[in-house]
Short mmCIF file of C-alpha atoms in Angstrom, two decimals:
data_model
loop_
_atom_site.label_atom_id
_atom_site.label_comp_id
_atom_site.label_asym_id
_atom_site.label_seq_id
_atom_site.Cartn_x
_atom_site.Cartn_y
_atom_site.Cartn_z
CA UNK A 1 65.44 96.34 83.59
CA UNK A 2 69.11 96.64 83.36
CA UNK A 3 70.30 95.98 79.23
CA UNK A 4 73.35 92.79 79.66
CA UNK A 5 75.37 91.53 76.88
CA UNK A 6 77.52 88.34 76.77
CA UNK A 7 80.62 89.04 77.95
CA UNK A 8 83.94 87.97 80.42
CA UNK A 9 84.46 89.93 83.20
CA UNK A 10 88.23 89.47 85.07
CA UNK A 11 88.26 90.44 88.42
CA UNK A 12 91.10 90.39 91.25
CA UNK A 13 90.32 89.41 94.31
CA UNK A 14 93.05 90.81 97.22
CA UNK A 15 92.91 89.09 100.52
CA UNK A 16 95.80 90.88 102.38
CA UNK A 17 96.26 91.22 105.86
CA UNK A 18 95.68 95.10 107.20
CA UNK A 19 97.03 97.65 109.44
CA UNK A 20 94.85 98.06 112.47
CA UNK A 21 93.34 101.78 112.30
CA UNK A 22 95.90 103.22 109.61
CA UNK A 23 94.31 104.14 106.28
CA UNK A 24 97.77 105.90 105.01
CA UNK A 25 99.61 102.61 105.63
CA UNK A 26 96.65 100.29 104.07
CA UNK A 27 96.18 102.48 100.97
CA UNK A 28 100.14 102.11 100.59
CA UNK A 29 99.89 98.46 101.18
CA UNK A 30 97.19 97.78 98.84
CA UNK A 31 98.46 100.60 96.12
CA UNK A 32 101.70 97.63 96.09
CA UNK A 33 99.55 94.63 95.75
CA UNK A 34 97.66 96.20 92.74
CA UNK A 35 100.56 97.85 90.53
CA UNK A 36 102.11 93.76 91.27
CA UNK A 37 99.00 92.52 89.22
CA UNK A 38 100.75 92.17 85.83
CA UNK A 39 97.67 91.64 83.76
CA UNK A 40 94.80 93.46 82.80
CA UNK A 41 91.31 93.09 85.09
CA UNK A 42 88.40 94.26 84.55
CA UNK A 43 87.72 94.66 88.56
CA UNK A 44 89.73 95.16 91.83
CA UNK A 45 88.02 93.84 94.59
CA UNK A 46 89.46 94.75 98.11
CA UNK A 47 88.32 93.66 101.66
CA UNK A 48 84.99 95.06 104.05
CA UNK A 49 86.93 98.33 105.90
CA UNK A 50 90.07 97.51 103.80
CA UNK A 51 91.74 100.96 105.47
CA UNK A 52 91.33 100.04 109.26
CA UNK A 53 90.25 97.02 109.66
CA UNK A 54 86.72 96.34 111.42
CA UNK A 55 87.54 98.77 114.40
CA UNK A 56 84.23 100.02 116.06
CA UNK A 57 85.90 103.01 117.27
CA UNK A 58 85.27 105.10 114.31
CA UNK A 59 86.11 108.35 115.58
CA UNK A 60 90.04 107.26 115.46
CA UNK A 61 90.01 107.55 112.12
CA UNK A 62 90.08 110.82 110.61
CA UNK A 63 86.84 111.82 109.17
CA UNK A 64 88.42 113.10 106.04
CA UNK A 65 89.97 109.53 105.37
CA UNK A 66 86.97 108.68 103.80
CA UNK A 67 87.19 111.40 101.00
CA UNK A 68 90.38 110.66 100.71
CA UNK A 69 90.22 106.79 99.95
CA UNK A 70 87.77 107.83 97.08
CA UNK A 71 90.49 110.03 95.76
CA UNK A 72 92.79 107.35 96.15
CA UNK A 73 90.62 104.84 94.50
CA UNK A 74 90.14 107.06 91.40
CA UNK A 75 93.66 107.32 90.49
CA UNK A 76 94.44 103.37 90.69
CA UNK A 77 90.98 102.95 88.87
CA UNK A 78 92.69 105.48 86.06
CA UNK A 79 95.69 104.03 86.25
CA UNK A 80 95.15 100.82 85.89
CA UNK A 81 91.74 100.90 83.75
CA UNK A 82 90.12 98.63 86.56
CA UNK A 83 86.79 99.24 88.57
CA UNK A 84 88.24 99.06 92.46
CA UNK A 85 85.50 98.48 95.16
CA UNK A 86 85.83 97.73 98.90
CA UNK A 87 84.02 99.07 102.04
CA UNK A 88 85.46 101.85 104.13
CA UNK A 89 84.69 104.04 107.31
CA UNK A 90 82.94 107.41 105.69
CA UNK A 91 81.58 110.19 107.88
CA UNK A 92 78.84 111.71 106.36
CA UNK A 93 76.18 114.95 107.98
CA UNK A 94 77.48 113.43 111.19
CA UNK A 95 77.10 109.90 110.62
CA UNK A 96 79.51 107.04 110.39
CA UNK A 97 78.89 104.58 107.64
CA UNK A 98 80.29 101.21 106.44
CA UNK A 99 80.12 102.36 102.82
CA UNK A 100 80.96 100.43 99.73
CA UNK A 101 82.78 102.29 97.07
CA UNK A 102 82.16 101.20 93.42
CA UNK A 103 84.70 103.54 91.46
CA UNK A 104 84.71 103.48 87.90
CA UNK A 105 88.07 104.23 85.17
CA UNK A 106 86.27 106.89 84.12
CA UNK A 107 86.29 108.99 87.85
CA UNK A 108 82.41 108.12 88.36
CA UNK A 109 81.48 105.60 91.75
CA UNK A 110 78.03 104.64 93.19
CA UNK A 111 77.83 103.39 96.94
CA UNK A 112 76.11 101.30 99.19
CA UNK A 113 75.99 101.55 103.13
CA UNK A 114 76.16 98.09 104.89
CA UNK A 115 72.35 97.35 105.71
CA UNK A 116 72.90 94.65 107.97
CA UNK A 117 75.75 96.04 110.57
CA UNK A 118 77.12 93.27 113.22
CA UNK A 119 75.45 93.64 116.43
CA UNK A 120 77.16 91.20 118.17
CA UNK A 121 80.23 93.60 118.01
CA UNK A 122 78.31 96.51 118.46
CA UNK A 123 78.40 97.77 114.82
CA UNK A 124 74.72 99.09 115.07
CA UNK A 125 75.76 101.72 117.85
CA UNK A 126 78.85 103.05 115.87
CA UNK A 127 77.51 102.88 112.62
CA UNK A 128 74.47 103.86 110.38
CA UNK A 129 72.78 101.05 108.43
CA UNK A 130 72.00 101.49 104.80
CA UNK A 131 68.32 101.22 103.65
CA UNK A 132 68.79 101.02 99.90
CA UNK A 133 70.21 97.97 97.81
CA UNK A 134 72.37 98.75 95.17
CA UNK A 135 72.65 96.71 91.71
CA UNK A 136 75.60 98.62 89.23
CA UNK A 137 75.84 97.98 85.21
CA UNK A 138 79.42 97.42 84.49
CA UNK A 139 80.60 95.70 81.58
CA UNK A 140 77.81 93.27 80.52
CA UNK A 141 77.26 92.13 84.17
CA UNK A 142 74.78 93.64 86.66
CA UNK A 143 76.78 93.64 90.20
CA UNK A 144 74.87 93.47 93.61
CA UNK A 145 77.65 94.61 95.81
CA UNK A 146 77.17 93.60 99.73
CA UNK A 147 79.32 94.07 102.72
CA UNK A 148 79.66 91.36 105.35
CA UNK A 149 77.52 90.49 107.86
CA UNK A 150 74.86 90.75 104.77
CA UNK A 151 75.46 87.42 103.49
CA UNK A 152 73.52 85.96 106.59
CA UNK A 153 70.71 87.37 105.23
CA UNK A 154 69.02 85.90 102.23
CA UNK A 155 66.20 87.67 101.63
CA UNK A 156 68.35 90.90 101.35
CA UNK A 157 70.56 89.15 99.03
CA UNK A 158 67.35 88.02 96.57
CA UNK A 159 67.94 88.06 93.14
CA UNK A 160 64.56 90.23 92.32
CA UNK A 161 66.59 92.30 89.89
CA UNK A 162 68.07 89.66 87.29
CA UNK A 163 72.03 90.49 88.23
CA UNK A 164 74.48 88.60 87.40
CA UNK A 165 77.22 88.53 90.28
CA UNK A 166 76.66 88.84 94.18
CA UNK A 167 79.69 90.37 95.42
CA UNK A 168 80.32 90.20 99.34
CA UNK A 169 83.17 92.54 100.90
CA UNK A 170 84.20 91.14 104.77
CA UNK A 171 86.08 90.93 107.77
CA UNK A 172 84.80 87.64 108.61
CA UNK A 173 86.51 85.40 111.66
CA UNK A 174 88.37 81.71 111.74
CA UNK A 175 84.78 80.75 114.03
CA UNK A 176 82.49 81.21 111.59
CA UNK A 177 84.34 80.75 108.82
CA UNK A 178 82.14 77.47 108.01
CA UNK A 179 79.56 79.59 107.84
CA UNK A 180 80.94 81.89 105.02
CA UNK A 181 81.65 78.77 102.38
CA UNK A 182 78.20 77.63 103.18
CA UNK A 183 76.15 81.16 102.41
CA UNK A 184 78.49 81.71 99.65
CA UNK A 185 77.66 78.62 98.36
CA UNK A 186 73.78 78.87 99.29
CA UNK A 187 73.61 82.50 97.92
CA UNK A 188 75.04 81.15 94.80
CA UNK A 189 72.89 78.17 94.09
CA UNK A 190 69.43 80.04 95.21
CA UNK A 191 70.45 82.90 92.92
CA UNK A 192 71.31 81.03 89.97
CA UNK A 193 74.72 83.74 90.24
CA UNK A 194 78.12 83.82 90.35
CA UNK A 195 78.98 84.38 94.03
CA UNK A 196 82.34 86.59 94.61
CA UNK A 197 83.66 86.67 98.49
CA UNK A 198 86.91 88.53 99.53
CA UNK A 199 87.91 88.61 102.97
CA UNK A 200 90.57 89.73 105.26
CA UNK A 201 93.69 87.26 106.40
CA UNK A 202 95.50 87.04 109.52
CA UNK A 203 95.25 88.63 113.22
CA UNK A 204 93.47 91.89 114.58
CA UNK A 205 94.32 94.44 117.07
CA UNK A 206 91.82 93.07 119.38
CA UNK A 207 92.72 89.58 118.61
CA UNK A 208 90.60 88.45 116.01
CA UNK A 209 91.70 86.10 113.52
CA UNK A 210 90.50 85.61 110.11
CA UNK A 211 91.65 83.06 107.41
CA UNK A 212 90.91 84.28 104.38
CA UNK A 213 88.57 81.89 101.92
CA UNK A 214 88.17 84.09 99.60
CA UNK A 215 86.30 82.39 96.88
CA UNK A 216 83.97 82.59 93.85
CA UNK A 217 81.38 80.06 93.23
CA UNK A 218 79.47 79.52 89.66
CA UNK A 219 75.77 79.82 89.62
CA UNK A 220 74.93 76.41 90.42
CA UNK A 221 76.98 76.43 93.47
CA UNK A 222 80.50 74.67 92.25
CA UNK A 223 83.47 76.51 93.55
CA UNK A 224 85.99 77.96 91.04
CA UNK A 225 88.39 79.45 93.60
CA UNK A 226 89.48 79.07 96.96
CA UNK A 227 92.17 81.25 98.76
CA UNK A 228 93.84 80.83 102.64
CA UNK A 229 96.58 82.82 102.28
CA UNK A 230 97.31 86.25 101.63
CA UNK A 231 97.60 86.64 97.84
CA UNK A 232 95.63 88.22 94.40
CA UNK A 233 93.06 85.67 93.22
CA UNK A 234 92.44 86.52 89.47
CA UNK A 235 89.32 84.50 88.32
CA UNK A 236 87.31 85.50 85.30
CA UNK A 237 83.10 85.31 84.91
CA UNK A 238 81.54 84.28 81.87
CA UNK A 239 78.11 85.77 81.51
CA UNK A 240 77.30 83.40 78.50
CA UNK A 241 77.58 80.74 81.34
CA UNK A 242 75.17 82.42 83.71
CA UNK A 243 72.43 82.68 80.86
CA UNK A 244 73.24 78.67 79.65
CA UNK A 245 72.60 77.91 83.37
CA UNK A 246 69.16 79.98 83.55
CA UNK A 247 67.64 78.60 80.06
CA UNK A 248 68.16 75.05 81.04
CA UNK A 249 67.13 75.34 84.52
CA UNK A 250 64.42 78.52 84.91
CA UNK A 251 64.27 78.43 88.48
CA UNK A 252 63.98 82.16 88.68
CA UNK A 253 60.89 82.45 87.00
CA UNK A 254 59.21 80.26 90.06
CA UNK A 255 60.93 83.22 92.76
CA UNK A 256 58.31 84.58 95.28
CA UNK A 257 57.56 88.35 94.69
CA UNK A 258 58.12 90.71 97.80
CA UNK A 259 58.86 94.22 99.25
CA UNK A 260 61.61 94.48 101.30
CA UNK A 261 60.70 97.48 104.50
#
């Protein structure tokens, strides 16, 4: 059982467009946006693939990049005393992954490879899908950090382990984009969590369009921010709230047990 304490958490939430298969331009682009945030934040939350976009050509991406990023996301995590976390592409013992990075101030990160990649693009033939959920400790909250095409997926996103905050990376399109304020909202509501979504803005190399709605929603589903343009969302969780919300309404303790396969 993870220890919590009360406690506000202050995250920013970037929803920039990005430069189609060019981690050195992205990492430049984003380095910008975050020395522009003029207040201190607890956590720096950056698009699914935030260094290439959601390209399913893998190999045109340097397979050090990924190493590199993690670098990179160590020094603005030192500098600016923030946790950073967004998915990249990582090749690992010959794989490709979608991989969440969770880096720490301190130098220390935990990952998470996307379990549920998007077959309707392909992603399952050019990537490796995670088996293992991943719930991090960091400052009084317990995070369960997902990537994407995960939020269609409920029982995945199950709130067996008593976290506080779902936190959903993406590239997700203008189509479907109904689609991503209702699961925020439903993952939210049936989690009795706050629900954190930050996605990508504008157009794609191969002609995708995306329209941000970035958003956070409280645990019983009531939406606290809102984004469609490309800007820094600063919005800041109150973990006293989440436990107010659980004593009065115990919904959780009426959950269905289960092993995931």
């Amino acid at each position: 059982m993870i220890k919590k304490h009360n406690s506000h958490l202050k995250i920013a939430l970037i929803q920039s467009t990005l430069h189609w298969e060019d981690p050195h331009a992205n990492r430049e682009m984003f380095g910008t946006k975050i020395n522009q945030i003029d207040e201190f934040v607890d956590l720096i939350v950056l698009p699914e693939m935030f260094t290439s976009g959601f390209t399913m050509s893998p190999a045109n991406i340097e397979k050090k990049e990924g190493l590199t990023t993690l670098d990179w996301m160590k020094k603005i995590a030192a500098n600016k005393n923030s946790a950073v976390v967004g998915s990249v592409i990582f090749h690992d013992n010959d794989n490709y992954y979608n991989r969440l990075l969770f880096v720490r101030p301190n130098g220390e990160y935990e990952t998470y490879n996307k379990r549920h990649t998007f077959t309707l693009a392909g992603e399952h033939e050019k990537y490796t899908a995670g088996t293992e959920r991943l719930v991090i400790e960091y400052k009084g909250f317990a995070i369960c950090p997902l990537v994407c095409y995960d939020l269609r997926f409920p029982v995945w996103s199950r709130n067996t382990e008593n976290f506080d905050v779902l936190l959903y990376t993406a590239n997700w399109p203008t189509p479907r984009i109904n689609a991503w304020d209702t699961l925020l909202k439903a993952r939210a509501i049936e989690n009795m969590v706050y629900c954190v979504g930050v996605n990508r803005i504008g157009e794609d190399k191969v002609g995708h369009q995306y329209p941000g709605h970035s958003s956070v929603y409280d645990p019983l589903g009531e939406l606290i921010s809102l984004s469609e343009k490309e800007e820094t969302i600063i919005v800041e969780l109150v973990k006293d709230e989440i436990d107010l919300v659980r004593n009065k309404l115990p919904f959780l303790n009426d959950r269905d047990d289960f092993v995931i396969d």
